[in-house]
PDB file of C-alpha atoms in Angstrom:
ATOM      1  CA  MET A 265       0.000   0.000   0.000  1.00 39.00           C
ATOM      2  CA  ARG A 266       1.129   3.551  -0.608  1.00 46.00           C
ATOM      3  CA  ASN A 267       2.137   5.499   2.472  1.00 49.00           C
ATOM      4  CA  SER A 268       1.012   9.045   3.184  1.00 46.00           C
ATOM      5  CA  GLN A 269       4.205  10.647   1.860  1.00 47.00           C
ATOM      6  CA  GLN A 270       3.895   8.763  -1.434  1.00 52.00           C
ATOM      7  CA  GLU A 271       0.308   9.964  -1.814  1.00 50.00           C
ATOM      8  CA  ILE A 272       1.356  13.549  -1.096  1.00 44.00           C
ATOM      9  CA  ASP A 273       4.230  13.351  -3.604  1.00 52.00           C
ATOM     10  CA  GLU A 274       2.008  11.835  -6.309  1.00 56.00           C
ATOM     11  CA  ARG A 275      -0.658  14.415  -5.722  1.00 52.00           C
ATOM     12  CA  SER A 276       1.907  17.226  -5.813  1.00 51.00           C
ATOM     13  CA  ASN A 277       2.994  16.025  -9.242  1.00 59.00           C
ATOM     14  CA  LEU A 278      -0.608  16.073 -10.456  1.00 60.00           C
ATOM     15  CA  ILE A 279      -1.165  19.590  -9.148  1.00 57.00           C
ATOM     16  CA  ARG A 280       2.016  20.928 -10.744  1.00 61.00           C
ATOM     17  CA  ASN A 281       0.792  19.630 -14.088  1.00 67.00           C
ATOM     18  CA  ASN A 282      -2.852  20.833 -13.846  1.00 71.00           C
ATOM     19  CA  GLN A 283      -3.983  17.194 -13.552  1.00 78.00           C
ATOM     20  CA  PHE A 284      -6.334  15.157 -11.387  1.00 83.00           C
ATOM     21  CA  GLU A 285      -7.765  11.650 -11.100  1.00 86.00           C
ATOM     22  CA  LEU A 286     -11.382  10.798 -11.864  1.00 89.00           C
ATOM     23  CA  LEU A 287     -13.164   7.720 -10.515  1.00 92.00           C
ATOM     24  CA  LEU A 288     -15.374   6.392 -13.311  1.00 94.00           C
ATOM     25  CA  PHE A 289     -18.636   4.576 -12.624  1.00 94.00           C
ATOM     26  CA  ARG A 290     -21.904   3.551 -14.247  1.00 92.00           C
ATOM     27  CA  LEU A 291     -25.444   4.015 -12.983  1.00 92.00           C
ATOM     28  CA  GLY A 292     -27.461   1.959 -15.470  1.00 88.00           C
ATOM     29  CA  GLU A 293     -29.293   2.476 -18.711  1.00 86.00           C
ATOM     30  CA  ALA A 294     -30.379   5.915 -19.797  1.00 79.00           C
ATOM     31  CA  PRO A 295     -34.147   6.415 -20.332  1.00 73.00           C
ATOM     32  CA  GLY A 296     -35.388   4.898 -23.596  1.00 73.00           C
ATOM     33  CA  THR A 297     -31.990   3.445 -24.556  1.00 76.00           C
ATOM     34  CA  ASP A 298     -29.655   0.607 -23.699  1.00 76.00           C
ATOM     35  CA  GLN A 299     -26.736   3.013 -23.265  1.00 78.00           C
ATOM     36  CA  ARG A 300     -24.801   2.852 -20.001  1.00 83.00           C
ATOM     37  CA  GLU A 301     -23.083   6.215 -19.785  1.00 85.00           C
ATOM     38  CA  LEU A 302     -19.896   6.882 -17.837  1.00 89.00           C
ATOM     39  CA  TYR A 303     -20.003   9.233 -14.865  1.00 93.00           C
ATOM     40  CA  GLY A 304     -17.138  10.563 -12.797  1.00 92.00           C
ATOM     41  CA  ILE A 305     -16.165  12.013  -9.427  1.00 90.00           C
ATOM     42  CA  ASN A 306     -12.808  13.308  -8.189  1.00 86.00           C
ATOM     43  CA  VAL A 307     -10.890  10.482  -6.516  1.00 86.00           C
ATOM     44  CA  PHE A 308      -9.992  12.694  -3.568  1.00 80.00           C
ATOM     45  CA  LYS A 309     -13.638  13.013  -2.580  1.00 83.00           C
ATOM     46  CA  VAL A 310     -13.974   9.225  -2.264  1.00 88.00           C
ATOM     47  CA  ARG A 311     -13.081   7.724   1.116  1.00 87.00           C
ATOM     48  CA  GLU A 312     -13.740   4.091   0.231  1.00 92.00           C
ATOM     49  CA  ILE A 313     -15.637   1.791  -2.133  1.00 94.00           C
ATOM     50  CA  LEU A 314     -17.691  -1.078  -0.708  1.00 94.00           C
ATOM     51  CA  GLU A 315     -20.072  -3.779  -1.766  1.00 95.00           C
ATOM     52  CA  MET A 316     -23.552  -2.471  -1.083  1.00 95.00           C
ATOM     53  CA  PRO A 317     -24.210  -2.876   2.658  1.00 95.00           C
ATOM     54  CA  HIS A 318     -27.572  -3.287   4.364  1.00 96.00           C
ATOM     55  CA  VAL A 319     -29.540  -0.058   3.974  1.00 96.00           C
ATOM     56  CA  VAL A 320     -32.313   0.899   6.395  1.00 96.00           C
ATOM     57  CA  PRO A 321     -35.137   2.956   4.803  1.00 95.00           C
ATOM     58  CA  VAL A 322     -35.966   6.264   6.469  1.00 93.00           C
ATOM     59  CA  VAL A 323     -39.557   7.451   6.693  1.00 92.00           C
ATOM     60  CA  GLY A 324     -40.115  10.794   4.988  1.00 90.00           C
ATOM     61  CA  ALA A 325     -36.736  10.838   3.230  1.00 90.00           C
ATOM     62  CA  ASP A 326     -36.264  12.308  -0.233  1.00 92.00           C
ATOM     63  CA  PRO A 327     -37.254   9.819  -2.994  1.00 92.00           C
ATOM     64  CA  ASN A 328     -33.606   9.769  -4.087  1.00 94.00           C
ATOM     65  CA  VAL A 329     -32.419   8.624  -0.655  1.00 95.00           C
ATOM     66  CA  LEU A 330     -32.424   4.838  -0.237  1.00 95.00           C
ATOM     67  CA  GLY A 331     -31.983   5.146   3.524  1.00 96.00           C
ATOM     68  CA  VAL A 332     -29.040   5.004   5.906  1.00 96.00           C
ATOM     69  CA  ALA A 333     -26.190   2.541   6.380  1.00 96.00           C
ATOM     70  CA  ASP A 334     -23.817   1.850   9.248  1.00 96.00           C
ATOM     71  CA  ILE A 335     -20.271   2.173   7.891  1.00 95.00           C
ATOM     72  CA  ARG A 336     -17.687   1.311  10.553  1.00 92.00           C
ATOM     73  CA  GLY A 337     -19.846   2.762  13.294  1.00 93.00           C
ATOM     74  CA  GLN A 338     -20.852   5.879  11.364  1.00 94.00           C
ATOM     75  CA  VAL A 339     -24.443   6.123  10.150  1.00 96.00           C
ATOM     76  CA  ILE A 340     -24.555   7.872   6.773  1.00 95.00           C
ATOM     77  CA  PRO A 341     -27.286   8.633   4.210  1.00 95.00           C
ATOM     78  CA  VAL A 342     -27.237   6.563   1.024  1.00 96.00           C
ATOM     79  CA  ILE A 343     -28.200   8.439  -2.145  1.00 95.00           C
ATOM     80  CA  ASP A 344     -29.582   6.670  -5.203  1.00 95.00           C
ATOM     81  CA  LEU A 345     -27.649   8.379  -8.002  1.00 92.00           C
ATOM     82  CA  ALA A 346     -29.378   6.329 -10.698  1.00 91.00           C
ATOM     83  CA  ALA A 347     -32.796   7.582  -9.623  1.00 91.00           C
ATOM     84  CA  ARG A 348     -31.477  11.115  -9.407  1.00 90.00           C
ATOM     85  CA  VAL A 349     -30.232  11.201 -13.007  1.00 87.00           C
ATOM     86  CA  GLY A 350     -33.009   9.020 -14.415  1.00 87.00           C
ATOM     87  CA  CYS A 351     -31.069   5.807 -15.098  1.00 88.00           C
ATOM     88  CA  LYS A 352     -32.231   2.250 -14.467  1.00 88.00           C
ATOM     89  CA  PRO A 353     -29.577  -0.134 -13.067  1.00 89.00           C
ATOM     90  CA  ARG A 354     -29.367  -3.322 -15.095  1.00 83.00           C
ATOM     91  CA  HIS A 355     -27.947  -5.290 -12.172  1.00 83.00           C
ATOM     92  CA  GLY A 356     -29.189  -3.263  -9.221  1.00 85.00           C
ATOM     93  CA  HIS A 357     -27.207  -1.177  -6.736  1.00 90.00           C
ATOM     94  CA  ARG A 358     -24.077  -3.233  -6.214  1.00 91.00           C
ATOM     95  CA  ILE A 359     -21.506  -0.662  -5.071  1.00 94.00           C
ATOM     96  CA  LEU A 360     -21.438   2.055  -2.408  1.00 96.00           C
ATOM     97  CA  MET A 361     -19.036   4.973  -2.865  1.00 94.00           C
ATOM     98  CA  VAL A 362     -18.440   6.597   0.530  1.00 94.00           C
ATOM     99  CA  THR A 363     -17.537  10.231  -0.013  1.00 90.00           C
ATOM    100  CA  GLU A 364     -16.381  13.132   2.117  1.00 83.00           C
ATOM    101  CA  PHE A 365     -17.635  16.407   0.763  1.00 76.00           C
ATOM    102  CA  GLN A 366     -18.225  19.826   2.290  1.00 69.00           C
ATOM    103  CA  ARG A 367     -17.599  18.542   5.828  1.00 75.00           C
ATOM    104  CA  THR A 368     -20.150  15.748   5.434  1.00 83.00           C
ATOM    105  CA  THR A 369     -19.945  12.015   4.779  1.00 90.00           C
ATOM    106  CA  GLN A 370     -22.464  10.236   2.570  1.00 92.00           C
ATOM    107  CA  GLY A 371     -22.748   7.194   0.360  1.00 95.00           C
ATOM    108  CA  PHE A 372     -23.638   7.090  -3.324  1.00 95.00           C
ATOM    109  CA  ALA A 373     -25.221   3.861  -4.573  1.00 95.00           C
ATOM    110  CA  VAL A 374     -23.967   2.971  -8.072  1.00 94.00           C
ATOM    111  CA  GLU A 375     -24.244  -0.055 -10.318  1.00 94.00           C
ATOM    112  CA  GLU A 376     -20.573  -0.496 -11.189  1.00 93.00           C
ATOM    113  CA  VAL A 377     -17.192   1.146 -10.708  1.00 93.00           C
ATOM    114  CA  ASP A 378     -15.277   1.206 -13.983  1.00 89.00           C
ATOM    115  CA  ASP A 379     -11.754   2.622 -13.573  1.00 88.00           C
ATOM    116  CA  ILE A 380      -9.614   5.539 -12.427  1.00 90.00           C
ATOM    117  CA  ALA A 381      -8.530   7.935 -15.163  1.00 88.00           C
ATOM    118  CA  ARG A 382      -5.735  10.478 -14.864  1.00 87.00           C
ATOM    119  CA  LEU A 383      -6.690  13.626 -16.776  1.00 87.00           C
ATOM    120  CA  ASP A 384      -5.457  17.081 -17.545  1.00 84.00           C
ATOM    121  CA  TRP A 385      -7.986  19.755 -16.622  1.00 84.00           C
ATOM    122  CA  LYS A 386      -7.695  20.969 -20.216  1.00 84.00           C
ATOM    123  CA  GLN A 387      -9.546  17.780 -21.178  1.00 85.00           C
ATOM    124  CA  VAL A 388     -12.520  18.924 -19.100  1.00 86.00           C
ATOM    125  CA  LEU A 389     -15.119  21.301 -20.530  1.00 83.00           C
ATOM    126  CA  SER A 390     -17.749  23.231 -18.637  1.00 80.00           C
ATOM    127  CA  ALA A 391     -21.164  21.606 -18.905  1.00 75.00           C
ATOM    128  CA  GLU A 392     -22.738  25.035 -19.311  1.00 68.00           C
ATOM    129  CA  ALA A 393     -20.425  25.799 -22.220  1.00 54.00           C
ATOM    130  CA  SER A 394     -21.405  22.422 -23.706  1.00 49.00           C
ATOM    131  CA  ALA A 395     -25.143  23.184 -23.359  1.00 48.00           C
ATOM    132  CA  VAL A 396     -25.512  20.413 -20.775  1.00 53.00           C
ATOM    133  CA  GLY A 397     -27.333  21.234 -17.573  1.00 55.00           C
ATOM    134  CA  GLY A 398     -28.959  19.485 -14.662  1.00 70.00           C
ATOM    135  CA  ASP A 399     -26.656  17.614 -12.302  1.00 82.00           C
ATOM    136  CA  ILE A 400     -23.634  17.703 -14.620  1.00 85.00           C
ATOM    137  CA  THR A 401     -20.939  20.255 -13.856  1.00 83.00           C
ATOM    138  CA  SER A 402     -18.495  19.331 -16.640  1.00 86.00           C
ATOM    139  CA  ILE A 403     -17.705  16.909 -19.470  1.00 89.00           C
ATOM    140  CA  ALA A 404     -14.342  15.101 -19.588  1.00 89.00           C
ATOM    141  CA  ARG A 405     -12.735  13.625 -22.727  1.00 87.00           C
ATOM    142  CA  LEU A 406     -10.839  10.546 -21.616  1.00 86.00           C
ATOM    143  CA  ASP A 407      -8.506  10.394 -24.601  1.00 74.00           C
ATOM    144  CA  GLY A 408      -7.927  14.099 -24.809  1.00 57.00           C
ATOM    145  CA  ASP A 409      -9.433  14.565 -28.288  1.00 55.00           C
ATOM    146  CA  SER A 410     -12.799  14.732 -29.987  1.00 56.00           C
ATOM    147  CA  SER A 411     -12.849  10.990 -30.652  1.00 57.00           C
ATOM    148  CA  GLY A 412     -12.329  10.004 -27.027  1.00 70.00           C
ATOM    149  CA  ARG A 413     -14.928   8.619 -24.644  1.00 82.00           C
ATOM    150  CA  LEU A 414     -16.927  11.232 -22.759  1.00 88.00           C
ATOM    151  CA  VAL A 415     -17.502  11.245 -19.008  1.00 91.00           C
ATOM    152  CA  GLN A 416     -20.178  13.275 -17.251  1.00 91.00           C
ATOM    153  CA  VAL A 417     -18.789  14.786 -14.045  1.00 89.00           C
ATOM    154  CA  LEU A 418     -21.549  15.159 -11.485  1.00 86.00           C
ATOM    155  CA  ASP A 419     -22.310  18.414  -9.689  1.00 84.00           C
ATOM    156  CA  VAL A 420     -22.252  16.873  -6.231  1.00 83.00           C
ATOM    157  CA  GLU A 421     -22.877  20.236  -4.572  1.00 80.00           C
ATOM    158  CA  GLN A 422     -26.187  20.600  -6.405  1.00 83.00           C
ATOM    159  CA  ILE A 423     -27.227  16.996  -5.759  1.00 88.00           C
ATOM    160  CA  LEU A 424     -26.544  17.152  -2.024  1.00 86.00           C
ATOM    161  CA  ARG A 425     -28.283  20.500  -1.694  1.00 84.00           C
ATOM    162  CA  ASP A 426     -31.415  19.154  -3.390  1.00 88.00           C
ATOM    163  CA  VAL A 427     -31.496  15.670  -1.864  1.00 90.00           C
ATOM    164  CA  LEU A 428     -30.316  16.533   1.666  1.00 85.00           C
ATOM    165  CA  PRO A 429     -31.541  20.113   2.146  1.00 78.00           C
ATOM    166  CA  GLN A 430     -31.217  19.798   5.916  1.00 72.00           C
ATOM    167  CA  HIS A 431     -27.441  19.742   5.421  1.00 66.00           C
ATOM    168  CA  ALA A 432     -27.385  22.754   3.103  1.00 65.00           C
ATOM    169  CA  SER A 433     -25.771  25.979   4.272  1.00 70.00           C
ATOM    170  CA  GLU A 434     -27.499  29.304   3.916  1.00 76.00           C
ATOM    171  CA  VAL A 435     -26.368  32.920   4.097  1.00 79.00           C
ATOM    172  CA  ASN A 436     -27.744  34.679   7.165  1.00 82.00           C
ATOM    173  CA  PRO A 437     -27.075  38.447   7.052  1.00 83.00           C
ATOM    174  CA  GLU A 438     -27.649  38.623  10.815  1.00 82.00           C
ATOM    175  CA  THR A 439     -24.788  36.245  11.656  1.00 88.00           C
ATOM    176  CA  ILE A 440     -22.312  36.868   8.848  1.00 89.00           C
ATOM    177  CA  GLY A 441     -20.764  39.813  10.682  1.00 88.00           C
ATOM    178  CA  PRO A 442     -19.489  43.249   9.628  1.00 91.00           C
ATOM    179  CA  THR A 443     -19.051  44.231   6.013  1.00 91.00           C
ATOM    180  CA  LEU A 444     -15.741  43.872   4.218  1.00 92.00           C
ATOM    181  CA  ARG A 445     -13.606  46.935   3.701  1.00 87.00           C
ATOM    182  CA  LEU A 446     -12.492  46.868   0.107  1.00 92.00           C
ATOM    183  CA  PRO A 447     -10.479  49.688  -1.463  1.00 90.00           C
ATOM    184  CA  GLU A 448     -12.759  52.014  -3.389  1.00 90.00           C
ATOM    185  CA  GLY A 449     -13.502  50.781  -6.893  1.00 91.00           C
ATOM    186  CA  SER A 450     -12.160  47.278  -6.307  1.00 95.00           C
ATOM    187  CA  VAL A 451     -13.911  43.907  -6.452  1.00 96.00           C
ATOM    188  CA  ILE A 452     -13.452  40.310  -5.388  1.00 97.00           C
ATOM    189  CA  LEU A 453     -12.785  38.079  -8.393  1.00 98.00           C
ATOM    190  CA  ALA A 454     -14.362  34.659  -7.760  1.00 97.00           C
ATOM    191  CA  ALA A 455     -14.130  31.417  -9.734  1.00 96.00           C
ATOM    192  CA  ASP A 456     -16.349  28.346  -9.295  1.00 92.00           C
ATOM    193  CA  ASP A 457     -17.819  25.921 -11.816  1.00 87.00           C
ATOM    194  CA  SER A 458     -20.836  24.931  -9.694  1.00 84.00           C
ATOM    195  CA  ALA A 459     -23.949  27.042 -10.217  1.00 83.00           C
ATOM    196  CA  VAL A 460     -25.158  26.483  -6.662  1.00 83.00           C
ATOM    197  CA  ALA A 461     -21.749  27.459  -5.259  1.00 86.00           C
ATOM    198  CA  ARG A 462     -21.693  30.632  -7.348  1.00 90.00           C
ATOM    199  CA  THR A 463     -25.116  31.577  -6.031  1.00 90.00           C
ATOM    200  CA  LEU A 464     -24.036  31.080  -2.407  1.00 89.00           C
ATOM    201  CA  ILE A 465     -20.816  33.030  -2.953  1.00 92.00           C
ATOM    202  CA  GLU A 466     -22.682  35.918  -4.568  1.00 94.00           C
ATOM    203  CA  GLN A 467     -25.221  35.959  -1.730  1.00 92.00           C
ATOM    204  CA  GLY A 468     -22.475  35.878   0.893  1.00 92.00           C
ATOM    205  CA  LEU A 469     -20.440  38.663  -0.675  1.00 94.00           C
ATOM    206  CA  ALA A 470     -23.567  40.770  -1.186  1.00 93.00           C
ATOM    207  CA  ALA A 471     -24.324  40.385   2.533  1.00 93.00           C
ATOM    208  CA  LEU A 472     -20.765  41.561   3.206  1.00 94.00           C
ATOM    209  CA  GLY A 473     -21.202  44.616   1.000  1.00 93.00           C
ATOM    210  CA  ALA A 474     -18.509  43.483  -1.434  1.00 94.00           C
ATOM    211  CA  ALA A 475     -18.692  43.784  -5.202  1.00 95.00           C
ATOM    212  CA  VAL A 476     -17.973  40.479  -6.939  1.00 96.00           C
ATOM    213  CA  LEU A 477     -16.851  39.583 -10.441  1.00 96.00           C
ATOM    214  CA  MET A 478     -17.907  35.940 -10.914  1.00 96.00           C
ATOM    215  CA  THR A 479     -16.282  33.502 -13.329  1.00 95.00           C
ATOM    216  CA  LYS A 480     -16.918  29.803 -14.005  1.00 91.00           C
ATOM    217  CA  THR A 481     -13.402  28.416 -14.485  1.00 90.00           C
ATOM    218  CA  GLY A 482      -9.831  29.141 -13.492  1.00 93.00           C
ATOM    219  CA  LYS A 483      -9.018  29.884 -17.134  1.00 94.00           C
ATOM    220  CA  GLU A 484     -11.808  32.454 -17.336  1.00 95.00           C
ATOM    221  CA  ALA A 485     -10.631  34.079 -14.095  1.00 97.00           C
ATOM    222  CA  TRP A 486      -7.041  34.242 -15.397  1.00 97.00           C
ATOM    223  CA  GLU A 487      -8.163  35.831 -18.661  1.00 97.00           C
ATOM    224  CA  ARG A 488     -10.247  38.404 -16.777  1.00 97.00           C
ATOM    225  CA  LEU A 489      -7.217  39.270 -14.643  1.00 97.00           C
ATOM    226  CA  GLU A 490      -5.119  39.877 -17.723  1.00 97.00           C
ATOM    227  CA  THR A 491      -7.818  42.090 -19.235  1.00 97.00           C
ATOM    228  CA  ILE A 492      -8.166  44.025 -15.980  1.00 97.00           C
ATOM    229  CA  HIS A 493      -4.396  44.532 -15.841  1.00 97.00           C
ATOM    230  CA  LYS A 494      -4.225  45.986 -19.359  1.00 97.00           C
ATOM    231  CA  ASP A 495      -7.024  48.443 -18.640  1.00 96.00           C
ATOM    232  CA  ALA A 496      -5.598  49.375 -15.240  1.00 96.00           C
ATOM    233  CA  VAL A 497      -2.117  50.085 -16.635  1.00 96.00           C
ATOM    234  CA  SER A 498      -3.620  52.381 -19.274  1.00 96.00           C
ATOM    235  CA  LYS A 499      -4.965  54.472 -16.398  1.00 95.00           C
ATOM    236  CA  GLY A 500      -1.836  54.400 -14.243  1.00 95.00           C
ATOM    237  CA  GLN A 501      -3.085  51.661 -11.935  1.00 95.00           C
ATOM    238  CA  THR A 502      -2.316  48.011 -11.212  1.00 95.00           C
ATOM    239  CA  ALA A 503      -4.551  44.950 -11.253  1.00 96.00           C
ATOM    240  CA  HIS A 504      -4.454  45.014  -7.451  1.00 97.00           C
ATOM    241  CA  ASP A 505      -6.088  48.451  -7.521  1.00 96.00           C
ATOM    242  CA  ARG A 506      -9.033  46.820  -9.290  1.00 96.00           C
ATOM    243  CA  VAL A 507      -9.050  43.340  -7.691  1.00 97.00           C
ATOM    244  CA  ALA A 508      -8.835  43.327  -3.905  1.00 97.00           C
ATOM    245  CA  LEU A 509      -8.809  39.511  -3.617  1.00 97.00           C
ATOM    246  CA  VAL A 510      -9.246  36.331  -5.674  1.00 98.00           C
ATOM    247  CA  LEU A 511     -11.544  33.630  -4.290  1.00 97.00           C
ATOM    248  CA  THR A 512     -11.216  30.333  -6.130  1.00 95.00           C
ATOM    249  CA  ASP A 513     -12.546  26.799  -6.097  1.00 92.00           C
ATOM    250  CA  LEU A 514     -10.065  23.962  -6.707  1.00 87.00           C
ATOM    251  CA  GLU A 515     -11.897  21.643  -9.126  1.00 85.00           C
ATOM    252  CA  MET A 516     -12.685  23.515 -12.333  1.00 86.00           C
ATOM    253  CA  PRO A 517     -12.644  22.730 -16.056  1.00 86.00           C
ATOM    254  CA  GLU A 518      -9.705  23.861 -18.212  1.00 87.00           C
ATOM    255  CA  MET A 519      -7.643  25.274 -15.311  1.00 90.00           C
ATOM    256  CA  ASP A 520      -7.951  24.217 -11.672  1.00 89.00           C
ATOM    257  CA  GLY A 521      -7.638  26.486  -8.652  1.00 91.00           C
ATOM    258  CA  PHE A 522      -4.127  25.291  -7.806  1.00 88.00           C
ATOM    259  CA  THR A 523      -2.882  26.286 -11.269  1.00 91.00           C
ATOM    260  CA  LEU A 524      -4.731  29.604 -11.147  1.00 94.00           C
ATOM    261  CA  THR A 525      -3.193  30.386  -7.757  1.00 94.00           C
ATOM    262  CA  ARG A 526       0.299  29.394  -8.874  1.00 92.00           C
ATOM    263  CA  ASN A 527      -0.046  31.551 -11.999  1.00 94.00           C
ATOM    264  CA  ILE A 528      -1.114  34.559  -9.945  1.00 96.00           C
ATOM    265  CA  LYS A 529       1.612  34.216  -7.336  1.00 95.00           C
ATOM    266  CA  SER A 530       4.380  33.678  -9.898  1.00 94.00           C
ATOM    267  CA  ASP A 531       3.439  36.701 -12.019  1.00 96.00           C
ATOM    268  CA  VAL A 532       4.827  40.109 -11.040  1.00 96.00           C
ATOM    269  CA  ARG A 533       1.639  41.760 -12.292  1.00 96.00           C
ATOM    270  CA  PHE A 534      -0.611  39.906  -9.850  1.00 97.00           C
ATOM    271  CA  ARG A 535       1.386  38.377  -7.003  1.00 93.00           C
ATOM    272  CA  SER A 536       0.408  41.065  -4.481  1.00 95.00           C
ATOM    273  CA  ILE A 537      -3.285  40.129  -4.869  1.00 97.00           C
ATOM    274  CA  PRO A 538      -4.389  37.856  -1.985  1.00 96.00           C
ATOM    275  CA  VAL A 539      -5.768  34.464  -3.034  1.00 96.00           C
ATOM    276  CA  VAL A 540      -8.201  32.479  -0.895  1.00 96.00           C
ATOM    277  CA  ILE A 541      -8.992  28.905  -1.908  1.00 93.00           C
ATOM    278  CA  HIS A 542     -12.593  27.902  -1.157  1.00 90.00           C
ATOM    279  CA  SER A 543     -13.169  24.216  -1.777  1.00 83.00           C
ATOM    280  CA  SER A 544     -15.177  21.148  -0.877  1.00 74.00           C
ATOM    281  CA  LEU A 545     -11.890  19.209  -0.914  1.00 66.00           C
ATOM    282  CA  SER A 546     -10.766  19.348   2.701  1.00 57.00           C
ATOM    283  CA  GLY A 547      -8.119  17.745   4.877  1.00 53.00           C
ATOM    284  CA  SER A 548      -4.490  18.347   5.846  1.00 54.00           C
ATOM    285  CA  THR A 549      -3.086  17.159   2.502  1.00 54.00           C
ATOM    286  CA  ASN A 550      -5.090  19.766   0.589  1.00 55.00           C
ATOM    287  CA  GLU A 551      -4.001  22.453   3.032  1.00 58.00           C
ATOM    288  CA  GLN A 552      -0.356  21.530   2.421  1.00 60.00           C
ATOM    289  CA  HIS A 553      -0.843  21.952  -1.314  1.00 60.00           C
ATOM    290  CA  VAL A 554      -2.609  25.282  -0.766  1.00 65.00           C
ATOM    291  CA  SER A 555       0.465  26.521   1.078  1.00 65.00           C
ATOM    292  CA  ARG A 556       2.853  25.187  -1.589  1.00 72.00           C
ATOM    293  CA  VAL A 557       1.159  27.064  -4.443  1.00 78.00           C
ATOM    294  CA  GLY A 558       1.269  30.305  -2.465  1.00 84.00           C
ATOM    295  CA  ALA A 559      -2.389  30.824  -1.505  1.00 90.00           C
ATOM    296  CA  ASP A 560      -2.961  33.227   1.364  1.00 93.00           C
ATOM    297  CA  ALA A 561      -5.683  31.106   2.993  1.00 92.00           C
ATOM    298  CA  TYR A 562      -7.878  28.057   2.627  1.00 90.00           C
ATOM    299  CA  VAL A 563     -11.475  27.685   3.795  1.00 89.00           C
ATOM    300  CA  ALA A 564     -13.706  24.643   3.332  1.00 83.00           C
ATOM    301  CA  LYS A 565     -17.129  25.059   1.708  1.00 82.00           C
ATOM    302  CA  PHE A 566     -19.648  26.300   2.652  1.00 81.00           C
ATOM    303  CA  VAL A 567     -20.134  28.124   5.935  1.00 84.00           C
ATOM    304  CA  ALA A 568     -20.792  31.770   5.186  1.00 88.00           C
ATOM    305  CA  GLU A 569     -19.547  32.960   8.581  1.00 91.00           C
ATOM    306  CA  GLU A 570     -16.216  31.128   8.209  1.00 91.00           C
ATOM    307  CA  LEU A 571     -15.748  32.389   4.676  1.00 93.00           C
ATOM    308  CA  ALA A 572     -16.477  35.940   5.824  1.00 94.00           C
ATOM    309  CA  GLU A 573     -14.000  35.752   8.709  1.00 94.00           C
ATOM    310  CA  THR A 574     -11.295  34.323   6.429  1.00 94.00           C
ATOM    311  CA  LEU A 575     -11.801  37.115   3.901  1.00 95.00           C
ATOM    312  CA  ARG A 576     -11.646  39.756   6.657  1.00 94.00           C
ATOM    313  CA  ARG A 577      -8.438  38.291   8.059  1.00 94.00           C
ATOM    314  CA  VAL A 578      -6.712  38.078   4.682  1.00 95.00           C
ATOM    315  CA  LEU A 579      -7.775  41.572   3.639  1.00 94.00           C
ATOM    316  CA  ARG A 580      -6.559  42.998   6.954  1.00 88.00           C
ATOM    317  CA  GLY A 581      -3.207  41.279   6.609  1.00 77.00           C
ATOM    318  CA  GLY A 582      -2.544  42.049   2.943  1.00 46.00           C
ATOM    319  CA  PRO A 583      -0.294  45.146   2.582  1.00 41.00           C
ATOM    320  CA  ARG A 584      -1.131  47.161  -0.521  1.00 41.00           C
ATOM    321  CA  ASN A 585       2.141  49.097  -0.654  1.00 39.00           C
ATOM    322  CA  ASP A 586       4.521  46.193  -1.214  1.00 42.00           C
ATOM    323  CA  PRO A 587       7.594  46.329  -3.500  1.00 39.00           C
ATOM    324  CA  GLN A 588       5.740  44.469  -6.276  1.00 41.00           C
ATOM    325  CA  HIS A 589       3.064  47.178  -6.525  1.00 40.00           C
ATOM    326  CA  ALA A 590       5.368  49.671  -8.271  1.00 36.00           C
ATOM    327  CA  MET A 591       6.875  46.920 -10.482  1.00 39.00           C
ATOM    328  CA  ALA A 592       3.434  45.808 -11.640  1.00 41.00           C
ATOM    329  CA  LEU A 593       2.582  49.332 -12.777  1.00 39.00           C
ATOM    330  CA  SER A 594       5.131  49.049 -15.544  1.00 40.00           C
ATOM    331  CA  ALA A 595       4.675  45.347 -16.335  1.00 45.00           C
TER     332      ALA A 595
END
């Protein structure tokens, strides 16, 4: 078995190369066809894979919840992914994927686990850009070209929010605390590929009195930064005069949050801008990687009060008049 250091080293290599690993699985036949489409979830959200255990039905549960299961002394909800996306399992629910996501643990019942694929984020396209909606956040091309097999990457944030609403976080203006103090005329540039996450972020920042420029991928956020820089320089300013802070998810099509952060912190034009990583991927290993790519802070999704406090702390601690400010003016 791999030890912890080996896992950290392997993961570091993936991050440096804008790569990740996707666990592939099947849910059954799509409505009206005999097609068994491939679905995917980031390997680092999956704690373990088991043969389907005994599941106890729960009265009044969502129709997409099979019930609860006792996994090593922890009782977790079991979600019927096939029912959620409208598939019919040919051989029933045979596998349980136990996942850790947004500080919660839950099981996803699937028909079959297929493989683990190592991909470059450039092979992943936004579902919205591909005119695909619903519970799909992105589409991955396994072979890296137009002839490769396609994998639908599930929007787990949306699914959990709909199926387990009692676990969903909300923005409460009464508890979120004092407003943020942004320099006049500046915004927070945010990047997240999940529609539900973008909505929560926008609501939270609105409650904090902060203007937000929302993007859907790391690549889009990077391109907006470059455009902002060009316009700012033409007026004798820097990008940091326009962007007070960058708030980014980790898992995003085309360019992930690690790569976006590393690009920002290695570029003289942008490195003075604070970067906060806001992700459903939690744990000490992720926090180590956040530090290695130069992010100023990490906060797990989604507790509005914790996000607000992290943003306040980073904005208080980020000096505007650093040596790079003058250099960026002429870059």
